[in-house]
Every structure is written in structure tokens, then in C-alpha cells.
GROMACS .gro file of C-alpha atoms in nm:
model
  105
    1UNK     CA    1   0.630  -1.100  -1.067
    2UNK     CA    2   0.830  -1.314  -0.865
    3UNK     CA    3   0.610  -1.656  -0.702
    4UNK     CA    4   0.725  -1.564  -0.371
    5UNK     CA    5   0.609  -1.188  -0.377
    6UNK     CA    6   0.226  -1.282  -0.528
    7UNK     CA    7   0.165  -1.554  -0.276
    8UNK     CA    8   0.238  -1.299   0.039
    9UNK     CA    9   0.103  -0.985  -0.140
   10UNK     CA   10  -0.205  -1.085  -0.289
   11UNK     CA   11  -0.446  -1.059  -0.234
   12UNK     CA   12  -0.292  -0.749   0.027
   13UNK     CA   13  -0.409  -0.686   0.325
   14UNK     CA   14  -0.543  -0.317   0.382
   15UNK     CA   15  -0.245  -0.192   0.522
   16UNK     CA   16  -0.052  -0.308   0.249
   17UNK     CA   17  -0.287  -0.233   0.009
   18UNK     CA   18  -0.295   0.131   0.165
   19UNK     CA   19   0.080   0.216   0.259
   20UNK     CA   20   0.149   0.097  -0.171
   21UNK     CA   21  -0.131   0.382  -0.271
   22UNK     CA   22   0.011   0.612  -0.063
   23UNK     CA   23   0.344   0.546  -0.140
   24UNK     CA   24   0.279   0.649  -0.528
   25UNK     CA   25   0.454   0.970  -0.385
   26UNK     CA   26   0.751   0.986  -0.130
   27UNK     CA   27   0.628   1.039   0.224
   28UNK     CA   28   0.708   0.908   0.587
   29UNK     CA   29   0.523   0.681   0.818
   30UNK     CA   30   0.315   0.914   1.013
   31UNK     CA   31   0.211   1.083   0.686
   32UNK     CA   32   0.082   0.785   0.577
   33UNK     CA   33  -0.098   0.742   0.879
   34UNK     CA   34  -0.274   1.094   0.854
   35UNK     CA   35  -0.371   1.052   0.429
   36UNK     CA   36  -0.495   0.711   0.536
   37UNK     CA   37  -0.716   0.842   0.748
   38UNK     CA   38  -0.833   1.147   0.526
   39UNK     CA   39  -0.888   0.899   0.243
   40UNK     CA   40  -1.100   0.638   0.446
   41UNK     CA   41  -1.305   0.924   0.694
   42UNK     CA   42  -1.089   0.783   0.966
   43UNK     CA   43  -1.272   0.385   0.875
   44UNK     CA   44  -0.913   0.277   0.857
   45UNK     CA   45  -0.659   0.363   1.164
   46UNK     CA   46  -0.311   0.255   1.080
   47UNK     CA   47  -0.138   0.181   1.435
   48UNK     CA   48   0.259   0.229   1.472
   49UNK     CA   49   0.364  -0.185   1.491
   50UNK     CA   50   0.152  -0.287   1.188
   51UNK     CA   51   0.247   0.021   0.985
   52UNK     CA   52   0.668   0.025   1.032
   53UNK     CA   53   0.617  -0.356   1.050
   54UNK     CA   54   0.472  -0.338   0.700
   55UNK     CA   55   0.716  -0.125   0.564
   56UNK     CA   56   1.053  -0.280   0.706
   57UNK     CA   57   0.890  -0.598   0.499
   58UNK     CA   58   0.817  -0.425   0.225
   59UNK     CA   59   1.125  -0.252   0.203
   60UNK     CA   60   1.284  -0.589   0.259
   61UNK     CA   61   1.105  -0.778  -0.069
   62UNK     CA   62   1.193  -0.448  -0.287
   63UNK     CA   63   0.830  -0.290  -0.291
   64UNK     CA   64   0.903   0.059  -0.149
   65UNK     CA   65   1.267   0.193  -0.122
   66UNK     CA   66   1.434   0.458   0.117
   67UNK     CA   67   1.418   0.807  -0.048
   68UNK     CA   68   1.594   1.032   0.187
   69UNK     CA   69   1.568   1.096   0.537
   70UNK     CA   70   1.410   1.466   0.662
   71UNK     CA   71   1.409   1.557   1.021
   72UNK     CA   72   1.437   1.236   1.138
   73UNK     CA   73   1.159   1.072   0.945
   74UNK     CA   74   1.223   0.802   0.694
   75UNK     CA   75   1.080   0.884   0.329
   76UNK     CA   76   0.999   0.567   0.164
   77UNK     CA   77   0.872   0.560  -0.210
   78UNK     CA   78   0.703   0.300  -0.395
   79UNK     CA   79   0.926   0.082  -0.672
   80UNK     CA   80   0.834  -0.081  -0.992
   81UNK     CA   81   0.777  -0.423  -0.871
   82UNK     CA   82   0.512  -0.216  -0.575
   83UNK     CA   83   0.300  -0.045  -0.855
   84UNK     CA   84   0.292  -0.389  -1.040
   85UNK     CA   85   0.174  -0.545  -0.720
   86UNK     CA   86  -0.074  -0.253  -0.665
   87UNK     CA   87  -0.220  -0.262  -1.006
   88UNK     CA   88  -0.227  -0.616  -0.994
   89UNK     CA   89  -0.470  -0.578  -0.663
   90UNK     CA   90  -0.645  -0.303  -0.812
   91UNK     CA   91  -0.752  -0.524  -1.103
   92UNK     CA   92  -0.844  -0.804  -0.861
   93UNK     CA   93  -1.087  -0.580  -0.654
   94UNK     CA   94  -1.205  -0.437  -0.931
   95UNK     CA   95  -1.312  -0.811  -1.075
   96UNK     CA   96  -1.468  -0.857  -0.703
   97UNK     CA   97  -1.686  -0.565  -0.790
   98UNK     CA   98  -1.818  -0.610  -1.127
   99UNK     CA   99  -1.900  -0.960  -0.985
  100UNK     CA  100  -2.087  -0.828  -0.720
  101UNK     CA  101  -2.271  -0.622  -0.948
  102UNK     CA  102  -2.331  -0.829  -1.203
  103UNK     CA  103  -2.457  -1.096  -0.931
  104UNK     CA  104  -2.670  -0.797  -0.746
  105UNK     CA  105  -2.848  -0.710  -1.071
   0.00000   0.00000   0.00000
């Protein structure tokens, strides 16, 4: 994984982290929005600047691509180098809570 792409993607923020896991299957902005909020009991609320914000850039470094456009939405999909940067936080958080655990205990 390029230098450039760790240092600004991880750790990710939760709307990276989010759009990425949601991503794992083609779907548009406002979709995300909605599964976001089914996955999180509406905790996390994505708004319209950080969310398209967040996915011009991470169209731009090559983490999600354009899939195909339907009625007027924008499909985006995650790539290779997004599900490397995804497990790669998934690994990280789950480190953060076996410490936590074994620290608790």
C-alpha cells in the first residue's frame, strides 16, 4: 500500500471507514446514507458534503471506482487497493479491542 494512501486513510475516519464497508457492493450515495444508518440504529448520520466529499477523494486516490450510472445516481464500487485499506482498519480496531479487553480483565 502506497505511503501516501496509509498516512490519509488510517486510521479512517467513520465516514470513510463506513462508505469502504458499504461499498463491498455497488450502490449510490444516498444508499449509503440509508444502510449507514440501518447498520448503526441511526448513531451515525452521513450528511451530503462529507459523504460526496469523501467519495470524489476516494474515487480520486483509486479506492472506489464509478460502476455505472442509474437514474441519475452515481454507482460507485469498492477496488482492490479499498478492501486492502478496509481490512487493514479492520485489523487495527480489532487490535484496539482485544487491548481493551485484555486491559479490562
Amino acid at each position: 500500500m502506497d505511503a501516501h494512501i496509509k498516512k490519509v486513510y488510517v486510521p479512517m475516519t467513520e465516514t470513510g471507514f463506513y462508505i469502504l464497508l458499504c461499498l463491498r457492493t455497488p450502490n449510490h450515495g444516498y444508499g449509503i446514507v440509508q444502510k449507514v444508518k440501518e447498520l448503526t440504529d441511526n448513531e451515525v448520520i452521513l450528511g451530503p458534503g462529507t459523504m460526496y466529499g469523501t467519495l470524489g477523494k476516494m474515487e480520486k486516490d483509486g479506492l472506489i471506482e464509478f460502476v455505472r450510472e442509474e437514474e441519475k445516481r452515481k454507482i460507485y464500487q469498492i477496488t482492490n487497493l479499498g478492501k486492502e485499506v478496509l481490512e487493514q482498519e479492520l485489523r487495527r480496531i480489532n487490535r484496539l479491542y482485544r487491548n481493551a479487553q485484555e486491559v479490562a480483565q
